[in-house]
XYZ file of C-alpha atoms in Angstrom:
684
model
C -17.697 12.911 28.036
C -15.093 11.853 30.659
C -12.213 8.991 30.961
C -14.854 6.597 32.353
C -17.558 6.734 29.877
C -15.603 6.994 26.642
C -15.336 3.970 24.727
C -12.361 5.218 23.061
C -10.284 5.476 26.572
C -11.165 2.493 28.646
C -9.627 -0.761 28.578
C -11.165 -3.205 26.065
C -12.140 -6.757 26.840
C -11.925 -8.287 23.521
C -9.487 -10.701 22.670
C -6.053 -9.351 21.693
C -7.349 -5.618 22.263
C -9.663 -5.825 19.565
C -12.137 -2.106 19.520
C -15.387 -2.593 20.509
C -16.617 -0.860 17.278
C -19.931 -1.456 17.701
C -19.892 1.206 20.641
C -17.686 3.593 19.209
C -19.335 7.154 17.968
C -17.437 9.562 15.985
C -18.082 11.994 18.201
C -15.735 10.304 20.856
C -12.564 11.255 18.860
C -11.889 14.749 19.999
C -12.250 14.327 23.829
C -10.014 10.971 23.410
C -7.127 12.546 21.514
C -7.140 15.447 23.839
C -6.826 13.206 26.927
C -4.217 10.907 25.206
C -2.041 13.326 23.937
C -1.716 15.147 27.588
C -1.095 11.391 28.742
C 1.779 11.350 26.259
C 3.181 14.599 27.187
C 3.001 13.398 30.810
C 4.443 10.282 30.357
C 7.316 12.004 28.388
C 7.906 15.047 30.740
C 8.840 11.740 33.241
C 11.222 10.674 31.014
C 12.756 14.110 30.130
C 12.774 15.380 33.829
C 13.968 12.588 35.575
C 17.316 12.611 37.555
C 18.928 9.659 36.206
C 21.922 9.584 33.901
C 20.397 8.762 30.370
C 20.621 4.760 29.491
C 18.626 2.528 27.140
C 16.428 1.633 29.448
C 15.671 5.166 31.030
C 15.120 7.070 27.599
C 14.895 5.091 24.307
C 12.813 2.036 25.850
C 10.769 4.346 27.777
C 10.052 6.208 24.929
C 9.144 3.352 22.501
C 6.521 2.587 25.309
C 5.076 6.220 25.693
C 1.883 7.013 23.983
C 0.629 3.996 23.527
C -2.939 4.979 24.258
C -2.505 7.748 21.452
C -1.226 5.281 19.212
C -4.196 3.100 20.274
C -7.113 5.628 19.133
C -4.747 6.491 16.250
C -5.566 3.379 14.819
C -8.321 2.739 15.300
C -9.615 6.362 13.903
C -7.211 5.781 10.964
C -8.724 2.102 10.087
C -12.286 4.089 10.364
C -11.666 6.928 8.192
C -10.094 4.590 5.837
C -12.312 1.829 5.165
C -15.666 3.241 6.914
C -15.920 6.520 6.834
C -19.186 9.051 7.250
C -19.273 12.889 7.147
C -19.117 12.940 10.919
C -15.387 10.900 10.835
C -14.411 13.083 8.068
C -15.385 16.192 10.346
C -13.384 14.946 12.614
C -10.167 14.044 10.696
C -10.386 18.325 9.489
C -10.722 19.250 12.823
C -7.894 16.806 14.564
C -5.315 17.117 11.688
C -3.818 20.428 12.783
C -3.541 19.551 16.686
C -1.995 15.839 16.409
C 0.468 17.188 13.547
C 1.239 20.091 16.279
C 1.366 17.128 18.923
C 3.777 15.086 16.947
C 6.257 17.998 16.315
C 6.042 18.917 19.865
C 6.964 15.233 20.762
C 9.968 15.368 18.227
C 11.206 18.844 18.984
C 11.158 18.157 22.879
C 14.596 19.769 24.125
C 14.842 17.582 27.268
C 13.815 14.182 25.837
C 15.892 14.932 23.082
C 18.892 15.885 25.168
C 18.842 12.773 26.562
C 18.418 10.708 23.660
C 21.621 12.516 22.028
C 23.666 11.400 24.957
C 22.327 7.561 24.762
C 23.265 7.649 20.704
C 26.499 8.872 21.819
C 27.332 6.231 23.598
C 25.711 3.757 21.934
C 29.035 1.760 20.984
C 30.436 0.950 24.605
C 26.747 0.851 26.133
C 26.513 -3.375 25.935
C 23.563 -2.884 23.724
C 22.086 -5.822 22.003
C 22.492 -5.093 17.884
C 18.427 -4.635 17.976
C 18.950 -2.250 20.984
C 21.449 -0.101 19.227
C 19.314 -0.494 16.012
C 16.465 0.993 17.994
C 18.896 3.937 19.547
C 20.006 4.794 15.691
C 16.551 4.701 14.011
C 14.864 6.825 17.108
C 17.414 9.593 16.863
C 17.504 9.626 13.226
C 13.793 10.407 13.428
C 14.348 13.555 15.853
C 16.803 14.932 13.635
C 14.572 14.312 10.655
C 11.808 15.997 12.585
C 13.938 19.139 13.089
C 15.207 18.437 16.552
C 18.386 20.184 16.161
C 17.118 23.453 14.263
C 17.137 26.630 16.294
C 13.832 27.617 17.968
C 12.632 29.956 15.288
C 13.281 27.358 12.821
C 11.614 24.309 14.533
C 8.492 26.619 15.072
C 8.160 27.234 11.144
C 8.861 23.743 10.739
C 6.222 22.855 13.146
C 3.879 25.074 11.437
C 4.543 23.926 7.822
C 3.711 19.875 9.449
C 0.173 21.152 10.489
C -0.529 22.877 7.644
C 0.764 19.829 5.406
C -1.343 17.376 7.635
C -4.470 19.770 7.082
C -3.883 19.690 3.536
C -3.223 15.789 2.971
C -6.572 15.380 5.138
C -8.500 17.254 2.181
C -6.599 15.927 -0.373
C -7.711 12.515 0.395
C -11.348 13.169 0.731
C -12.014 15.162 -2.328
C -10.496 11.870 -4.122
C -13.022 9.986 -1.544
C -15.508 12.394 -2.866
C -15.080 12.221 -6.730
C -14.805 8.305 -6.140
C -18.338 8.234 -4.273
C -20.305 10.651 -6.343
C -19.657 8.878 -9.822
C -21.462 6.172 -11.454
C -22.011 5.506 -15.538
C -25.509 4.225 -15.801
C -25.973 1.143 -18.059
C -29.574 1.243 -18.334
C -30.499 -0.968 -21.162
C -28.889 -3.561 -23.186
C -27.030 -1.655 -25.847
C -25.295 -0.116 -22.985
C -23.576 -3.179 -21.734
C -22.848 -4.751 -25.120
C -19.944 -6.900 -24.741
C -20.172 -7.087 -21.134
C -19.556 -10.640 -19.892
C -22.200 -12.048 -17.176
C -19.651 -11.377 -14.447
C -19.550 -7.749 -15.097
C -23.163 -7.218 -15.798
C -23.711 -9.129 -12.350
C -21.098 -6.770 -10.282
C -22.492 -3.579 -11.936
C -25.933 -4.800 -10.877
C -24.872 -4.930 -7.258
C -23.023 -1.908 -7.276
C -26.037 -0.569 -8.493
C -27.940 -2.222 -5.489
C -25.606 -1.244 -3.087
C -26.328 2.496 -3.711
C -29.932 2.165 -4.210
C -30.041 2.648 -7.705
C -31.835 0.699 -10.452
C -30.087 -1.297 -13.112
C -26.640 -1.599 -13.154
C -23.700 1.220 -13.250
C -20.137 1.271 -13.203
C -18.233 2.944 -10.436
C -14.427 4.017 -10.148
C -13.881 0.895 -7.967
C -10.493 -0.716 -10.107
C -12.527 -3.647 -9.864
C -15.263 -2.448 -11.877
C -13.586 0.106 -14.600
C -10.737 -2.066 -15.786
C -13.188 -4.781 -16.865
C -15.107 -2.324 -18.077
C -12.854 -0.237 -20.430
C -11.597 -3.815 -21.273
C -14.420 -5.447 -22.660
C -17.163 -2.404 -23.130
C -17.773 -2.678 -27.461
C -19.212 0.830 -26.718
C -16.525 3.723 -27.279
C -18.567 6.142 -26.366
C -19.242 4.983 -22.826
C -15.431 3.707 -22.440
C -14.342 7.225 -23.108
C -16.809 8.656 -20.509
C -15.632 6.255 -17.544
C -11.846 6.474 -18.588
C -12.338 10.429 -18.133
C -14.037 10.416 -14.982
C -11.519 7.931 -13.722
C -8.657 9.888 -15.175
C -9.960 12.936 -14.044
C -10.495 12.471 -10.057
C -9.431 15.271 -8.017
C -9.233 18.045 -10.994
C -12.825 19.142 -11.136
C -13.342 22.891 -10.651
C -15.092 23.624 -7.232
C -14.644 22.903 -3.615
C -12.915 19.587 -4.100
C -10.421 20.316 -6.634
C -7.226 19.112 -5.328
C -4.706 21.351 -8.349
C -4.435 24.181 -5.578
C -3.947 21.664 -2.769
C -1.508 19.835 -3.852
C 0.671 22.555 -5.208
C 0.812 23.892 -1.971
C 1.740 20.756 -0.626
C 4.603 20.795 -2.869
C 5.262 23.926 -1.924
C 5.858 23.288 1.647
C 7.739 19.998 1.592
C 10.194 22.109 -0.196
C 10.554 24.388 2.549
C 10.591 21.557 4.824
C 13.552 20.010 3.242
C 15.150 23.270 2.531
C 14.571 24.064 7.047
C 16.631 20.551 7.147
C 19.822 21.718 5.090
C 18.323 19.519 1.583
C 18.369 21.132 -1.383
C 14.738 19.501 -2.243
C 11.980 16.960 -0.650
C 13.472 14.116 -2.985
C 17.068 14.367 -1.568
C 15.156 14.932 2.138
C 13.208 11.924 1.637
C 15.235 9.484 0.113
C 18.283 9.700 2.691
C 16.592 7.599 4.719
C 15.742 4.564 1.886
C 18.078 2.005 0.620
C 18.367 4.036 -2.514
C 20.157 7.002 -0.575
C 19.969 9.401 -3.215
C 17.809 10.658 -6.171
C 21.037 9.723 -8.798
C 20.505 5.838 -7.767
C 16.414 6.219 -8.325
C 17.135 8.073 -11.798
C 19.062 5.097 -12.923
C 16.599 2.248 -12.170
C 14.155 4.506 -13.651
C 16.058 5.202 -16.540
C 17.307 1.819 -17.479
C 13.630 0.245 -17.157
C 11.712 3.400 -18.897
C 14.070 2.881 -21.960
C 13.583 -0.599 -22.267
C 10.149 -0.419 -21.784
C 9.836 2.465 -24.666
C 11.187 -0.299 -26.906
C 9.019 -2.967 -25.652
C 5.681 -0.855 -26.269
C 6.245 -0.445 -29.964
C 5.839 -4.384 -29.835
C 2.848 -4.615 -28.493
C 1.749 -1.531 -29.895
C 1.929 -3.285 -33.128
C 0.250 -6.180 -32.311
C -2.735 -4.325 -31.300
C -3.260 -2.194 -34.036
C -3.146 -5.316 -36.487
C -6.469 -6.687 -34.289
C -7.781 -3.328 -35.166
C -6.862 -3.261 -38.715
C -8.338 -6.758 -38.915
C -11.485 -5.723 -37.083
C -11.881 -2.680 -39.581
C -11.746 -0.010 -36.618
C -9.696 3.355 -38.124
C -8.088 6.162 -35.888
C -5.708 5.895 -33.119
C -5.764 3.826 -29.995
C -6.761 6.169 -27.169
C -6.479 5.938 -23.607
C -9.734 4.293 -23.312
C -8.976 1.900 -25.926
C -5.781 0.239 -24.853
C -7.307 -2.376 -22.523
C -9.806 -2.806 -25.369
C -7.167 -4.096 -28.113
C -5.104 -5.657 -25.419
C -7.816 -7.808 -24.661
C -8.224 -9.090 -28.236
C -4.921 -9.395 -28.634
C -5.203 -12.095 -25.499
C -7.847 -13.669 -27.325
C -6.339 -13.740 -30.734
C -3.034 -15.033 -29.598
C -2.851 -16.647 -26.616
C -6.609 -17.956 -26.773
C -6.540 -16.345 -23.276
C -10.500 -14.961 -22.312
C -10.838 -13.065 -19.062
C -14.357 -14.312 -19.008
C -13.346 -17.610 -19.406
C -10.406 -17.429 -16.321
C -12.221 -15.782 -13.808
C -14.947 -18.700 -12.832
C -11.684 -20.480 -12.035
C -11.022 -17.665 -9.139
C -13.529 -17.317 -6.819
C -12.220 -15.158 -3.859
C -13.090 -17.870 -1.544
C -10.636 -19.926 -3.025
C -8.248 -17.728 -3.593
C -8.097 -16.787 0.488
C -7.992 -20.529 0.796
C -4.794 -20.403 -1.292
C -2.906 -17.525 0.713
C -4.241 -19.014 3.603
C -2.440 -22.422 2.733
C 0.494 -21.407 1.357
C 1.252 -19.362 4.762
C 0.772 -22.746 6.590
C 3.150 -24.929 3.705
C 5.726 -21.780 3.800
C 5.565 -20.710 7.239
C 3.146 -23.079 8.968
C 0.827 -20.299 9.871
C -3.300 -21.441 10.664
C -6.038 -18.920 10.005
C -9.185 -20.156 12.156
C -12.515 -17.711 11.596
C -13.504 -16.035 15.002
C -17.301 -14.975 14.066
C -17.342 -14.074 17.473
C -15.099 -10.979 16.845
C -17.266 -8.187 15.581
C -14.955 -5.844 13.038
C -16.436 -2.514 12.290
C -18.502 -3.587 8.857
C -20.164 -7.115 8.417
C -17.952 -7.846 5.400
C -15.049 -8.108 7.535
C -13.516 -11.686 8.333
C -11.773 -12.136 11.439
C -9.339 -14.871 12.122
C -7.187 -16.154 14.801
C -3.425 -16.717 13.490
C -1.362 -19.875 15.155
C 1.598 -21.862 14.299
C 2.449 -25.445 13.676
C 3.071 -25.895 17.636
C -0.627 -24.274 18.334
C 0.626 -20.853 19.629
C -1.644 -17.740 19.052
C 0.170 -15.075 17.179
C -2.392 -12.531 16.842
C -5.251 -11.423 14.535
C -5.846 -11.059 10.933
C -8.552 -8.629 10.010
C -9.451 -9.382 6.187
C -11.634 -6.275 4.127
C -12.038 -7.325 0.802
C -15.394 -5.477 -0.957
C -15.125 -1.992 -2.621
C -17.736 0.222 -0.782
C -18.802 4.061 -1.255
C -17.414 5.175 2.338
C -14.169 3.306 1.548
C -11.201 4.758 -0.336
C -9.862 3.036 -2.913
C -6.886 0.929 -3.473
C -5.639 -1.946 -1.605
C -3.166 -1.840 1.807
C -2.105 -3.446 4.975
C -2.324 -1.444 8.401
C -2.046 -2.608 11.948
C -4.827 -1.639 14.992
C -1.629 -3.293 17.328
C 2.017 -3.928 16.271
C 3.558 -7.207 17.820
C 6.575 -6.008 20.698
C 7.662 -7.413 23.931
C 8.644 -3.701 25.196
C 5.600 -3.530 27.245
C 6.677 -2.946 30.961
C 5.686 -6.284 32.262
C 8.503 -8.963 32.087
C 7.579 -11.950 29.906
C 4.397 -10.194 28.558
C 4.473 -9.708 24.963
C 1.667 -7.783 22.672
C -0.007 -10.087 19.943
C -0.194 -7.954 16.391
C -3.975 -7.226 15.137
C -3.034 -6.725 11.419
C -5.310 -5.633 8.592
C -5.875 -6.150 4.882
C -8.128 -3.765 2.842
C -8.881 -4.692 -0.876
C -11.359 -3.103 -3.157
C -13.223 -6.157 -5.268
C -16.578 -5.690 -6.609
C -18.936 -7.512 -4.594
C -21.028 -10.064 -6.066
C -24.713 -10.207 -5.584
C -26.053 -12.394 -2.503
C -25.250 -16.093 -2.694
C -23.533 -15.768 -5.858
C -19.450 -16.145 -5.599
C -17.153 -12.906 -6.437
C -14.782 -13.979 -9.083
C -11.477 -12.069 -9.282
C -9.028 -10.902 -12.272
C -6.063 -12.153 -12.280
C -5.067 -9.000 -11.826
C -7.000 -8.725 -7.757
C -5.533 -12.360 -6.934
C -1.818 -10.841 -7.206
C -3.779 -7.475 -5.234
C -5.088 -10.507 -2.867
C -1.843 -12.063 -2.181
C 0.627 -8.549 -2.533
C -1.438 -7.611 0.536
C -1.075 -10.532 2.466
C 2.256 -10.491 2.036
C 1.902 -7.376 4.131
C -0.393 -8.981 6.217
C 2.687 -11.622 6.819
C 5.074 -9.043 7.463
C 3.148 -7.833 10.442
C 2.257 -11.116 11.614
C 5.657 -12.930 11.540
C 7.282 -10.091 13.290
C 9.324 -11.364 16.255
C 10.932 -8.152 17.695
C 11.437 -6.757 21.308
C 10.998 -3.141 20.247
C 7.280 -1.347 18.495
C 9.184 1.356 16.624
C 11.068 -1.803 15.064
C 7.855 -4.295 14.622
C 6.264 -5.156 11.287
C 6.086 -2.766 8.536
C 7.684 -0.234 9.797
C 10.900 -0.104 7.598
C 12.914 1.886 4.751
C 9.448 2.298 2.354
C 12.066 0.753 -0.738
C 12.251 -2.661 1.443
C 8.588 -2.297 2.809
C 7.323 -3.516 -0.734
C 9.690 -6.731 -0.805
C 7.563 -9.273 1.448
C 4.358 -8.344 -0.372
C 5.758 -8.451 -3.936
C 7.671 -11.604 -3.141
C 4.357 -13.428 -2.230
C 2.530 -11.967 -5.072
C 4.967 -15.152 -7.135
C 2.678 -18.210 -5.126
C -0.463 -16.898 -6.919
C 1.548 -18.203 -9.972
C 2.581 -21.411 -8.918
C 1.379 -24.172 -10.883
C 0.699 -25.971 -8.154
C -1.139 -24.178 -6.334
C -3.463 -22.889 -9.109
C -4.117 -26.627 -9.581
C -4.681 -26.855 -5.444
C -7.402 -23.592 -5.104
C -8.273 -22.397 -9.031
C -11.319 -24.671 -8.736
C -14.367 -23.412 -11.201
C -17.106 -21.623 -9.518
C -19.633 -23.438 -10.674
C -18.366 -27.422 -11.623
C -15.532 -27.410 -8.846
C -13.148 -28.670 -11.504
C -9.528 -27.776 -11.368
C -8.254 -25.207 -13.530
C -7.031 -27.474 -17.020
C -3.263 -27.527 -17.706
C -3.700 -26.309 -20.750
C -5.297 -22.907 -19.607
C -2.331 -22.730 -17.001
C -0.264 -22.824 -20.124
C -2.079 -20.399 -21.917
C -1.814 -17.766 -18.564
C 2.298 -18.856 -18.562
C 1.939 -18.405 -22.304
C 0.611 -14.636 -22.175
C 2.407 -13.761 -18.528
C 4.889 -11.204 -20.430
C 2.248 -9.420 -23.060
C 1.467 -6.315 -21.323
C 4.555 -5.756 -19.339
C 5.562 -2.913 -21.753
C 2.264 -1.069 -21.241
C 2.123 -1.827 -17.385
C 5.825 -1.046 -17.050
C 5.090 2.330 -18.630
C 2.083 3.528 -16.935
C 3.868 2.739 -13.441
C 7.380 4.385 -14.454
C 5.652 7.086 -15.910
C 4.076 8.167 -12.526
C 7.499 7.323 -10.653
C 9.110 10.025 -12.634
C 6.302 12.403 -12.566
C 6.680 12.042 -8.245
C 10.640 12.358 -8.641
C 10.491 15.213 -10.915
C 7.623 17.070 -9.228
C 9.753 16.321 -5.441
C 13.030 17.299 -7.029
C 11.968 20.898 -8.652
C 13.894 23.492 -7.040
C 11.159 26.016 -8.638
C 7.716 26.487 -7.307
C 5.199 24.268 -9.976
C 1.813 26.879 -10.307
C 0.115 24.444 -12.641
C 0.636 20.450 -11.525
C -1.315 19.658 -14.846
C 1.066 21.452 -16.986
C 4.103 20.179 -15.101
C 3.032 16.650 -15.328
C 1.936 16.827 -19.189
C 5.867 18.617 -19.833
C 7.789 15.812 -17.710
C 5.912 13.162 -19.542
C 6.217 14.852 -23.315
C 10.105 15.575 -22.603
C 10.104 11.944 -21.736
C 8.591 10.637 -24.487
C 5.326 8.685 -23.153
C 3.925 6.877 -26.525
C 0.050 8.683 -26.948
C -2.748 5.710 -25.652
C -0.616 5.048 -22.614
C -1.797 7.184 -19.740
C 0.221 6.724 -16.213
C -0.875 4.648 -12.887
C -1.711 7.870 -10.987
C -2.210 11.172 -12.214
C -1.150 14.108 -9.741
C -4.712 15.778 -8.819
C -5.399 12.025 -7.465
C -2.020 10.396 -6.674
C -3.163 9.607 -3.267
C 0.415 7.863 -2.534
C 2.247 11.204 -2.783
C -1.103 13.758 -1.123
C -2.759 11.688 1.274
C 0.147 11.399 3.674
C 4.115 11.416 3.120
C 5.155 8.404 3.282
C 5.609 7.590 -1.023
C 6.097 11.000 -1.642
C 9.157 11.194 -3.766
C 8.856 7.504 -2.747
C 6.636 5.668 -5.859
C 9.764 4.436 -7.470
C 10.125 1.792 -4.797
C 7.490 -0.993 -5.955
C 10.431 -0.855 -8.865
C 13.261 -1.120 -6.419
C 11.622 -3.734 -4.379
C 10.925 -5.673 -7.337
C 14.626 -6.223 -8.274
C 14.861 -7.805 -4.323
C 11.525 -9.694 -5.034
C 12.375 -11.506 -8.376
C 15.673 -12.439 -7.089
C 14.363 -13.703 -3.706
C 12.045 -15.815 -5.804
C 14.997 -17.186 -7.709
C 16.571 -18.466 -4.290
C 13.235 -21.283 -3.994
C 13.605 -21.883 -8.206
C 17.332 -22.288 -7.673
C 16.356 -24.762 -4.489
C 13.706 -26.563 -6.925
C 10.772 -26.405 -4.863
C 8.301 -23.555 -4.145
C 8.197 -24.147 -0.758
C 11.983 -25.514 -0.039
C 11.691 -25.465 4.021
C 15.678 -24.372 4.427
C 14.909 -21.248 1.628
C 11.578 -20.342 3.664
C 12.964 -20.283 7.334
C 15.585 -18.199 6.373
C 12.901 -16.134 4.667
C 11.200 -15.565 7.409
C 13.726 -14.899 10.071
C 15.377 -12.021 7.923
C 12.785 -10.387 5.954
C 9.561 -11.076 7.438
C 10.275 -11.986 11.092
C 13.123 -8.990 11.527
C 10.844 -6.369 11.339
C 13.016 -3.053 11.015
C 15.427 -4.471 13.650
C 18.194 -5.396 10.797
C 19.427 -2.831 8.176
C 17.581 -3.609 5.184
C 20.692 -4.241 2.955
C 21.956 -6.523 5.544
C 19.108 -8.569 6.323
C 18.283 -9.109 2.583
C 22.153 -10.392 2.124
C 21.384 -13.023 5.110
C 18.604 -14.108 3.211
C 20.066 -14.595 -0.009
C 24.132 -14.917 0.506
C 24.613 -11.525 -1.606
C 22.941 -8.285 -3.009
C 20.069 -8.742 -5.060
C 20.533 -8.595 -9.100
C 18.470 -6.331 -11.439
C 18.559 -9.333 -14.129
C 15.240 -11.761 -12.970
C 13.079 -8.462 -12.535
C 13.822 -7.573 -16.320
C 13.443 -10.976 -17.523
C 10.110 -11.496 -15.316
C 8.703 -8.025 -17.086
C 10.019 -9.474 -20.350
C 12.796 -6.238 -20.723
C 15.861 -8.236 -21.551
C 17.519 -7.331 -24.240
C-alpha cells in the first residue's frame, strides 16, 4: 500500500481534518508510521543542515511545524487504541512501540538540530522575541536536554535503548489491564443475587450483559457498575468477589501479570534518571513541574494525610454505629465501606443515591456543561450528525463563540464498552495553533472527551451518580482547555502544560456541577421532568463533606506509594510487598484501600505522564479551590470579569505563560491552601 492508497497518508477532506474513521484499517498503520517517520526525518535534516545562521524562525518555529504527518497519525492511532481497540490494533501497538520510541529519541538527540537550537537558546534574551516565542525556545530546549541531547554518544545510545524498552513495557502494561477488565463479569443470575440493587443498577447490569452477548445481568469492572454494586448490594459474599477482582487487576499469574512489568519499568526509570544526573526518577520528573522537588510534594501529602487520618476516625465511628444498629458483627472490610457509608448517608442526611440518580440524566448533564461554557465563555455547541466518528456512541459538535466564529470540533464519547480502556480522559486529534506555514491560516482544535458511564437500555435515559457528574464536568474542563487555546505555536497549545497545572482547568470546572442555579436549571427528573427540589439540594450540600476523609486517604495513599516507588534508590523486587510496607508504615487504616494499586496503576505504568506525578490532582486542587473563591468573592458564579480573566490566563494561554505567573495574573496573588482544606472538611 503506497501514499496514494493508504487512507492515513492522503489528505482528509472532512471539515476540521476529521479522520475518515470508517476507511481506516489497523493494517494501514505500520506502513503509514514508517513513511511519516521518514518524512519527519527529512524535515529535521533540512532544518539541521541549512546554511543560514540559526534563528527563531528557521530553527524553533520550523521544528514546531515539523512532524505534522506523524503527529496526525499518532493522534488517530492513540485514540483508537484507547477507545475502540481490537486484537489487530493491539498487535500494531506492540509492533510499533519500539520503533516510535527510537524515532523520538533520534529526534531529540539529533546533534545538528540541537546545536542550532542551543545557539538560539543562548541568544534568546537579545533576539527581539515576543514573550511567547521566548517561552517556546525555553520549553523546546529543555525538552531536548531532558531527552539526553547533552549526553556523550555512548550514554545517548543507552538512553535511547531504555526509552525503547519502556515504550514496549508500558504498552504491555496497558493491554494487560484492559484484558483483565474486559474479561471479567460477575453474573447475577437471579433475584437473590440482586438483593438490594436499585432499579437503575439492575437495568445497567442487564445492559452490560446484553452488550457482551450474555443472558441475564452482570457486573463488570467499569467504575459506573462496580462502585454502585459495592454501595448497594446486600450480598456481602458477592461484594467481596467483585471487590477482589477490581483491586486484583494486573496481579493474576500468567501472561497478563503486570507485576514483573512494573518492576522492570521502575528499574529502567531509575537508570533513565541516573543517566541524566538525577538521584531518582522522582527528582527527574519533578524538576519540570510547579512543585520542582520531592520535598515540596511530600510536604503537601504529609499535611493532608495527617488531617485525613483524624477525620477518618469520625467517619468510621458513624459507619460502625449504623453497622451495630443493624446487628452485623465484624470489622468493616474494603468491600463493606461503601455499603455502610451509603447507610450513613440515608440515616444522617436522608440522601439516597437511588433517589438522586433520576435527576441526573446524562443528556441533561451534557446540556449543563454546554450551558456553563456558554455563560462563562460565550461558547455554543452545535451537533454535527453529518460528521461520523469512530463509534456510533460518539457525538460530534461544532464549537463557536457568541459572534459566530467557529473555534473547533468536540467529540463526546461517554459510554463504557469492552474495547475501551477504563477511566476518563481528554485527548486531541489536532491542537490549536497559528504556526501553519501559511500567513493568516490557523489550525482549529479537534478535542475528545472519553468517559466510561454504564449505558442504559435502548430508549431509556442513562442516569449518572454525583461522582459521574463530577467526572463529566472534570473532563469537559480539560476539553475547554483544548478548545479555548489561543496560542501561536503547537508545542504550547491546550493542555500541553506542566503536569501539576493541567488539572486546574478540569478540577475548577467541577465546581459548577455543584452550583445551585445549575442544578435547578438542568437537574430534572428523568420521568416527570420536574426540577430537583430545593430540599434535596440542601441535603446534597449537607452531605458534601461526608466521605471526604475516606476519599482523601484513598487518593493520598496512591500518591504516596507512587512517590515512594519513584524515589527509591534501591531496586523494588516485589511491588506488592513494597506497596504493603509503605502503607503499613504510613498507618493506612484497615478497610480503606487506595484508588489504584501498583499492578493496575495506569497513570504510572501505561505511560510516564503521571509517574511521580499522581500528587498533581491535590496540588491542582489547592489552585482550583482558591480560584473558585474568586467567583464566590465576586458574588456571582458566572461573573463576567472573573470569567474573562480565567479564560485569558488559564484556559486560553496553554503553556505560553509560566503557570505560576499565569495563576497570579488571574488571581492577583499565589494560591492559598486553606480553601482546599475547607472544601475537603480537613480544617481544624
